[in-house]
Amino acid sequence: MSDKIKRKIKQTFEDSISVKLKIVENEIFKTLEEAGDVIARSISEGGKLMICGNGGSAADAQHLAAEFLVRLTSDVNREGLPAISLAQDTSTLTACLNDYGADNIFKRVFSSLAQDRDILLAISTSGNSSNIIETLKLAKSKGIYSLGFLGGDGGKALQYCDNAFIVPSKVTARIQESHITAGHAVLQYVEDRLLKEGWLDKE
């Protein structure tokens, strides 16, 4: 195996660290404080977090929904927090694809389940996924707060978000790595705030 190929492993870590340092140095992470406040208030008032994304971002949506519903760490055993991934079971997903097309796979579920106090978290590395944009448009028309986890310049989705965490990179993998870190940071913030304010109990 050539040294050039071997060096790519180390370079991957260095590149990931570099992107996250930019987020810290440019205080991009501060957008997550506002988002955390809004999500915490929504949950305290009976709302839920609805998350959507495609491909790896769909996996991130399910990952984060699971940690809201179950727990983030074994250090804090607490009640579950209401969250759902809009990438539903394969029957719902394929039925919508077959009957309404790919642009509606999140929008259809969102329109059926969203309520006034809910929050939408839309994850897109490019910010240009049409099914994400369609869901953000619907959220805006319903007056539902939307948070974007985006990359690059935010893409077309940015104009439909109430708030956005934009990773300063054009590399999909680096953006995804920062998105899941941001998701964990928001969850930790929401969890801490709800516990402190007495809206959430430890088990």
PDB file of C-alpha atoms in Angstrom:
ATOM      1  CA  MET A   1       0.000   0.000   0.000  1.00  0.00           C
ATOM      2  CA  SER A   2       1.419   3.402  -0.969  1.00  0.00           C
ATOM      3  CA  ASP A   3       2.246   6.007   1.661  1.00  0.00           C
ATOM      4  CA  LYS A   4      -0.075   8.455  -0.128  1.00  0.00           C
ATOM      5  CA  ILE A   5      -3.081   6.216   0.463  1.00  0.00           C
ATOM      6  CA  LYS A   6      -2.079   5.570   4.067  1.00  0.00           C
ATOM      7  CA  ARG A   7      -1.756   9.309   4.763  1.00  0.00           C
ATOM      8  CA  LYS A   8      -5.410   9.807   3.815  1.00  0.00           C
ATOM      9  CA  ILE A   9      -6.532   8.255   7.092  1.00  0.00           C
ATOM     10  CA  LYS A  10      -4.640  10.834   9.146  1.00  0.00           C
ATOM     11  CA  GLN A  11      -5.709  13.583   6.729  1.00  0.00           C
ATOM     12  CA  THR A  12      -9.370  12.726   7.246  1.00  0.00           C
ATOM     13  CA  PHE A  13      -9.055  13.379  10.979  1.00  0.00           C
ATOM     14  CA  GLU A  14      -7.069  16.562  10.410  1.00  0.00           C
ATOM     15  CA  ASP A  15      -9.629  17.877   7.924  1.00  0.00           C
ATOM     16  CA  SER A  16     -12.512  17.100  10.293  1.00  0.00           C
ATOM     17  CA  ILE A  17     -10.768  18.875  13.149  1.00  0.00           C
ATOM     18  CA  SER A  18     -10.057  21.874  10.900  1.00  0.00           C
ATOM     19  CA  VAL A  19     -13.722  22.300   9.986  1.00  0.00           C
ATOM     20  CA  LYS A  20     -14.824  22.061  13.606  1.00  0.00           C
ATOM     21  CA  LEU A  21     -12.188  24.591  14.651  1.00  0.00           C
ATOM     22  CA  LYS A  22     -13.659  27.045  12.120  1.00  0.00           C
ATOM     23  CA  ILE A  23     -17.076  26.498  13.700  1.00  0.00           C
ATOM     24  CA  VAL A  24     -15.633  27.366  17.107  1.00  0.00           C
ATOM     25  CA  GLU A  25     -13.397  30.254  15.986  1.00  0.00           C
ATOM     26  CA  ASN A  26     -16.162  31.900  13.938  1.00  0.00           C
ATOM     27  CA  GLU A  27     -18.730  31.224  16.669  1.00  0.00           C
ATOM     28  CA  ILE A  28     -21.026  29.438  14.228  1.00  0.00           C
ATOM     29  CA  PHE A  29     -22.043  27.158  17.095  1.00  0.00           C
ATOM     30  CA  LYS A  30     -23.936  30.045  18.719  1.00  0.00           C
ATOM     31  CA  THR A  31     -26.856  29.456  16.352  1.00  0.00           C
ATOM     32  CA  LEU A  32     -27.382  26.229  18.279  1.00  0.00           C
ATOM     33  CA  GLU A  33     -28.069  28.145  21.498  1.00  0.00           C
ATOM     34  CA  GLU A  34     -31.128  29.838  19.990  1.00  0.00           C
ATOM     35  CA  ALA A  35     -32.208  26.527  18.477  1.00  0.00           C
ATOM     36  CA  GLY A  36     -31.832  24.791  21.822  1.00  0.00           C
ATOM     37  CA  ASP A  37     -33.947  27.439  23.538  1.00  0.00           C
ATOM     38  CA  VAL A  38     -36.718  27.069  20.955  1.00  0.00           C
ATOM     39  CA  ILE A  39     -36.678  23.261  21.067  1.00  0.00           C
ATOM     40  CA  ALA A  40     -36.684  23.206  24.867  1.00  0.00           C
ATOM     41  CA  ARG A  41     -39.628  25.618  24.995  1.00  0.00           C
ATOM     42  CA  SER A  42     -41.502  23.591  22.391  1.00  0.00           C
ATOM     43  CA  ILE A  43     -41.073  20.354  24.341  1.00  0.00           C
ATOM     44  CA  SER A  44     -42.037  22.029  27.626  1.00  0.00           C
ATOM     45  CA  GLU A  45     -45.275  23.158  25.957  1.00  0.00           C
ATOM     46  CA  GLY A  46     -46.119  19.730  24.576  1.00  0.00           C
ATOM     47  CA  GLY A  47     -44.458  19.972  21.173  1.00  0.00           C
ATOM     48  CA  LYS A  48     -42.057  17.590  19.471  1.00  0.00           C
ATOM     49  CA  LEU A  49     -39.019  17.688  17.227  1.00  0.00           C
ATOM     50  CA  MET A  50     -39.467  16.394  13.668  1.00  0.00           C
ATOM     51  CA  ILE A  51     -36.291  15.620  11.718  1.00  0.00           C
ATOM     52  CA  CYS A  52     -35.706  14.909   8.034  1.00  0.00           C
ATOM     53  CA  GLY A  53     -32.754  14.251   5.746  1.00  0.00           C
ATOM     54  CA  ASN A  54     -31.652  12.123   2.804  1.00  0.00           C
ATOM     55  CA  GLY A  55     -29.036   9.361   2.724  1.00  0.00           C
ATOM     56  CA  GLY A  56     -26.466   9.895   5.474  1.00  0.00           C
ATOM     57  CA  SER A  57     -28.575  12.789   6.729  1.00  0.00           C
ATOM     58  CA  ALA A  58     -31.539  10.402   7.049  1.00  0.00           C
ATOM     59  CA  ALA A  59     -29.317   8.234   9.229  1.00  0.00           C
ATOM     60  CA  ASP A  60     -28.453  11.326  11.289  1.00  0.00           C
ATOM     61  CA  ALA A  61     -32.160  12.119  11.632  1.00  0.00           C
ATOM     62  CA  GLN A  62     -32.864   8.635  12.983  1.00  0.00           C
ATOM     63  CA  HIS A  63     -29.743   8.733  15.165  1.00  0.00           C
ATOM     64  CA  LEU A  64     -30.774  12.002  16.817  1.00  0.00           C
ATOM     65  CA  ALA A  65     -34.432  11.007  17.169  1.00  0.00           C
ATOM     66  CA  ALA A  66     -33.339   7.845  18.980  1.00  0.00           C
ATOM     67  CA  GLU A  67     -31.175   9.818  21.403  1.00  0.00           C
ATOM     68  CA  PHE A  68     -33.992  12.262  22.143  1.00  0.00           C
ATOM     69  CA  LEU A  69     -36.421   9.398  22.746  1.00  0.00           C
ATOM     70  CA  VAL A  70     -34.049   7.215  24.774  1.00  0.00           C
ATOM     71  CA  ARG A  71     -31.011   9.083  26.116  1.00  0.00           C
ATOM     72  CA  LEU A  72     -27.733  10.639  25.024  1.00  0.00           C
ATOM     73  CA  THR A  73     -25.442   9.197  27.698  1.00  0.00           C
ATOM     74  CA  SER A  74     -25.667   6.673  30.500  1.00  0.00           C
ATOM     75  CA  ASP A  75     -24.718   9.475  32.916  1.00  0.00           C
ATOM     76  CA  VAL A  76     -28.192  10.993  32.676  1.00  0.00           C
ATOM     77  CA  ASN A  77     -31.179   8.682  32.935  1.00  0.00           C
ATOM     78  CA  ARG A  78     -34.159  10.869  32.178  1.00  0.00           C
ATOM     79  CA  GLU A  79     -37.595  10.756  30.640  1.00  0.00           C
ATOM     80  CA  GLY A  80     -37.787  10.446  26.891  1.00  0.00           C
ATOM     81  CA  LEU A  81     -38.013  13.604  24.802  1.00  0.00           C
ATOM     82  CA  PRO A  82     -40.521  13.587  21.909  1.00  0.00           C
ATOM     83  CA  ALA A  83     -38.792  13.402  18.530  1.00  0.00           C
ATOM     84  CA  ILE A  84     -39.493  11.616  15.273  1.00  0.00           C
ATOM     85  CA  SER A  85     -37.646  11.046  12.011  1.00  0.00           C
ATOM     86  CA  LEU A  86     -39.763  11.808   8.955  1.00  0.00           C
ATOM     87  CA  ALA A  87     -37.980   9.019   7.051  1.00  0.00           C
ATOM     88  CA  GLN A  88     -40.664   6.614   8.201  1.00  0.00           C
ATOM     89  CA  ASP A  89     -40.902   2.850   7.762  1.00  0.00           C
ATOM     90  CA  THR A  90     -40.304   1.391   4.313  1.00  0.00           C
ATOM     91  CA  SER A  91     -44.034   0.896   3.674  1.00  0.00           C
ATOM     92  CA  THR A  92     -44.821   4.591   4.215  1.00  0.00           C
ATOM     93  CA  LEU A  93     -41.707   5.682   2.331  1.00  0.00           C
ATOM     94  CA  THR A  94     -42.297   3.511  -0.731  1.00  0.00           C
ATOM     95  CA  ALA A  95     -46.030   4.235  -0.813  1.00  0.00           C
ATOM     96  CA  CYS A  96     -45.317   7.949  -0.934  1.00  0.00           C
ATOM     97  CA  LEU A  97     -42.601   7.487  -3.560  1.00  0.00           C
ATOM     98  CA  ASN A  98     -44.960   5.430  -5.693  1.00  0.00           C
ATOM     99  CA  ASP A  99     -48.057   7.607  -5.296  1.00  0.00           C
ATOM    100  CA  TYR A 100     -46.682  11.141  -4.919  1.00  0.00           C
ATOM    101  CA  GLY A 101     -42.981  11.145  -5.858  1.00  0.00           C
ATOM    102  CA  ALA A 102     -39.705  11.796  -4.052  1.00  0.00           C
ATOM    103  CA  ASP A 103     -40.357  15.499  -3.435  1.00  0.00           C
ATOM    104  CA  ASN A 104     -43.219  14.586  -1.085  1.00  0.00           C
ATOM    105  CA  ILE A 105     -41.726  11.838   1.087  1.00  0.00           C
ATOM    106  CA  PHE A 106     -41.101  14.171   4.052  1.00  0.00           C
ATOM    107  CA  LYS A 107     -43.762  16.743   3.268  1.00  0.00           C
ATOM    108  CA  ARG A 108     -46.527  14.122   3.297  1.00  0.00           C
ATOM    109  CA  VAL A 109     -45.600  12.764   6.722  1.00  0.00           C
ATOM    110  CA  PHE A 110     -44.939  16.247   8.094  1.00  0.00           C
ATOM    111  CA  SER A 111     -48.342  17.510   6.929  1.00  0.00           C
ATOM    112  CA  SER A 112     -50.023  14.570   8.668  1.00  0.00           C
ATOM    113  CA  LEU A 113     -48.182  14.747  11.996  1.00  0.00           C
ATOM    114  CA  ALA A 114     -47.068  18.352  12.536  1.00  0.00           C
ATOM    115  CA  GLN A 115     -48.810  20.464  15.163  1.00  0.00           C
ATOM    116  CA  ASP A 116     -48.500  24.127  16.132  1.00  0.00           C
ATOM    117  CA  ARG A 117     -45.898  23.717  18.870  1.00  0.00           C
ATOM    118  CA  ASP A 118     -43.635  21.388  16.880  1.00  0.00           C
ATOM    119  CA  ILE A 119     -40.166  22.131  15.521  1.00  0.00           C
ATOM    120  CA  LEU A 120     -38.700  20.980  12.199  1.00  0.00           C
ATOM    121  CA  LEU A 121     -35.016  20.116  11.912  1.00  0.00           C
ATOM    122  CA  ALA A 122     -34.093  19.771   8.227  1.00  0.00           C
ATOM    123  CA  ILE A 123     -30.688  18.257   7.483  1.00  0.00           C
ATOM    124  CA  SER A 124     -29.095  18.737   4.062  1.00  0.00           C
ATOM    125  CA  THR A 125     -25.389  18.892   3.266  1.00  0.00           C
ATOM    126  CA  SER A 126     -26.036  20.899   0.089  1.00  0.00           C
ATOM    127  CA  GLY A 127     -29.173  22.748   1.145  1.00  0.00           C
ATOM    128  CA  ASN A 128     -30.589  22.034  -2.299  1.00  0.00           C
ATOM    129  CA  SER A 129     -32.530  18.794  -1.826  1.00  0.00           C
ATOM    130  CA  SER A 130     -35.982  19.440  -3.266  1.00  0.00           C
ATOM    131  CA  ASN A 131     -37.832  17.248  -0.759  1.00  0.00           C
ATOM    132  CA  ILE A 132     -36.167  19.135   2.107  1.00  0.00           C
ATOM    133  CA  ILE A 133     -37.061  22.495   0.558  1.00  0.00           C
ATOM    134  CA  GLU A 134     -40.683  21.439   0.034  1.00  0.00           C
ATOM    135  CA  THR A 135     -40.976  20.445   3.689  1.00  0.00           C
ATOM    136  CA  LEU A 136     -39.383  23.706   4.850  1.00  0.00           C
ATOM    137  CA  LYS A 137     -41.838  25.663   2.690  1.00  0.00           C
ATOM    138  CA  LEU A 138     -44.747  23.816   4.281  1.00  0.00           C
ATOM    139  CA  ALA A 139     -43.391  24.480   7.771  1.00  0.00           C
ATOM    140  CA  LYS A 140     -43.130  28.183   6.988  1.00  0.00           C
ATOM    141  CA  SER A 141     -46.701  28.277   5.654  1.00  0.00           C
ATOM    142  CA  LYS A 142     -47.887  26.630   8.872  1.00  0.00           C
ATOM    143  CA  GLY A 143     -45.868  28.972  11.094  1.00  0.00           C
ATOM    144  CA  ILE A 144     -43.780  26.090  12.450  1.00  0.00           C
ATOM    145  CA  TYR A 145     -40.232  27.006  13.471  1.00  0.00           C
ATOM    146  CA  SER A 146     -37.604  25.354  11.283  1.00  0.00           C
ATOM    147  CA  LEU A 147     -33.925  24.797  11.933  1.00  0.00           C
ATOM    148  CA  GLY A 148     -31.580  23.865   9.105  1.00  0.00           C
ATOM    149  CA  PHE A 149     -28.408  21.833   9.443  1.00  0.00           C
ATOM    150  CA  LEU A 150     -26.741  22.811   6.164  1.00  0.00           C
ATOM    151  CA  GLY A 151     -23.338  23.043   4.499  1.00  0.00           C
ATOM    152  CA  GLY A 152     -21.405  25.270   2.123  1.00  0.00           C
ATOM    153  CA  ASP A 153     -23.387  28.458   1.504  1.00  0.00           C
ATOM    154  CA  GLY A 154     -26.617  26.955   2.837  1.00  0.00           C
ATOM    155  CA  GLY A 155     -28.114  26.400  -0.607  1.00  0.00           C
ATOM    156  CA  LYS A 156     -31.709  27.197  -1.528  1.00  0.00           C
ATOM    157  CA  ALA A 157     -32.993  25.785   1.770  1.00  0.00           C
ATOM    158  CA  LEU A 158     -31.473  28.647   3.759  1.00  0.00           C
ATOM    159  CA  GLN A 159     -34.153  31.158   2.753  1.00  0.00           C
ATOM    160  CA  TYR A 160     -36.878  28.934   4.224  1.00  0.00           C
ATOM    161  CA  CYS A 161     -35.186  28.304   7.594  1.00  0.00           C
ATOM    162  CA  ASP A 162     -35.890  30.371  10.704  1.00  0.00           C
ATOM    163  CA  ASN A 163     -32.397  29.528  11.905  1.00  0.00           C
ATOM    164  CA  ALA A 164     -29.528  27.578  10.374  1.00  0.00           C
ATOM    165  CA  PHE A 165     -26.297  25.921  11.452  1.00  0.00           C
ATOM    166  CA  ILE A 166     -24.114  26.046   8.344  1.00  0.00           C
ATOM    167  CA  VAL A 167     -20.924  23.985   8.267  1.00  0.00           C
ATOM    168  CA  PRO A 168     -18.109  25.896   6.507  1.00  0.00           C
ATOM    169  CA  SER A 169     -17.171  23.107   4.104  1.00  0.00           C
ATOM    170  CA  LYS A 170     -18.198  21.731   0.715  1.00  0.00           C
ATOM    171  CA  VAL A 171     -17.107  18.172   1.522  1.00  0.00           C
ATOM    172  CA  THR A 172     -20.120  15.998   2.314  1.00  0.00           C
ATOM    173  CA  ALA A 173     -18.361  13.799   4.867  1.00  0.00           C
ATOM    174  CA  ARG A 174     -16.958  16.762   6.806  1.00  0.00           C
ATOM    175  CA  ILE A 175     -20.391  18.429   6.836  1.00  0.00           C
ATOM    176  CA  GLN A 176     -22.075  15.263   8.112  1.00  0.00           C
ATOM    177  CA  GLU A 177     -19.482  14.873  10.878  1.00  0.00           C
ATOM    178  CA  SER A 178     -20.199  18.392  12.091  1.00  0.00           C
ATOM    179  CA  HIS A 179     -23.975  17.920  11.786  1.00  0.00           C
ATOM    180  CA  ILE A 180     -24.010  14.968  14.164  1.00  0.00           C
ATOM    181  CA  THR A 181     -21.773  16.873  16.591  1.00  0.00           C
ATOM    182  CA  ALA A 182     -24.185  19.811  16.400  1.00  0.00           C
ATOM    183  CA  GLY A 183     -27.113  17.464  17.021  1.00  0.00           C
ATOM    184  CA  HIS A 184     -25.452  16.074  20.121  1.00  0.00           C
ATOM    185  CA  ALA A 185     -24.655  19.597  21.348  1.00  0.00           C
ATOM    186  CA  VAL A 186     -28.274  20.718  20.896  1.00  0.00           C
ATOM    187  CA  LEU A 187     -29.628  17.633  22.643  1.00  0.00           C
ATOM    188  CA  GLN A 188     -27.257  18.135  25.572  1.00  0.00           C
ATOM    189  CA  TYR A 189     -28.347  21.780  25.807  1.00  0.00           C
ATOM    190  CA  VAL A 190     -32.056  20.926  25.653  1.00  0.00           C
ATOM    191  CA  GLU A 191     -31.664  18.129  28.188  1.00  0.00           C
ATOM    192  CA  ASP A 192     -29.730  20.331  30.630  1.00  0.00           C
ATOM    193  CA  ARG A 193     -32.179  23.208  30.314  1.00  0.00           C
ATOM    194  CA  LEU A 194     -35.295  21.049  30.785  1.00  0.00           C
ATOM    195  CA  LEU A 195     -33.769  19.316  33.801  1.00  0.00           C
ATOM    196  CA  LYS A 196     -32.728  22.625  35.383  1.00  0.00           C
ATOM    197  CA  GLU A 197     -36.151  24.203  34.819  1.00  0.00           C
ATOM    198  CA  GLY A 198     -38.028  21.177  36.155  1.00  0.00           C
ATOM    199  CA  TRP A 199     -39.717  20.205  32.893  1.00  0.00           C
ATOM    200  CA  LEU A 200     -37.869  16.904  32.759  1.00  0.00           C
ATOM    201  CA  ASP A 201     -37.331  14.323  35.476  1.00  0.00           C
ATOM    202  CA  LYS A 202     -34.456  11.924  35.978  1.00  0.00           C
ATOM    203  CA  GLU A 203     -35.405   8.277  36.270  1.00  0.00           C
TER     204      GLU A 203
END
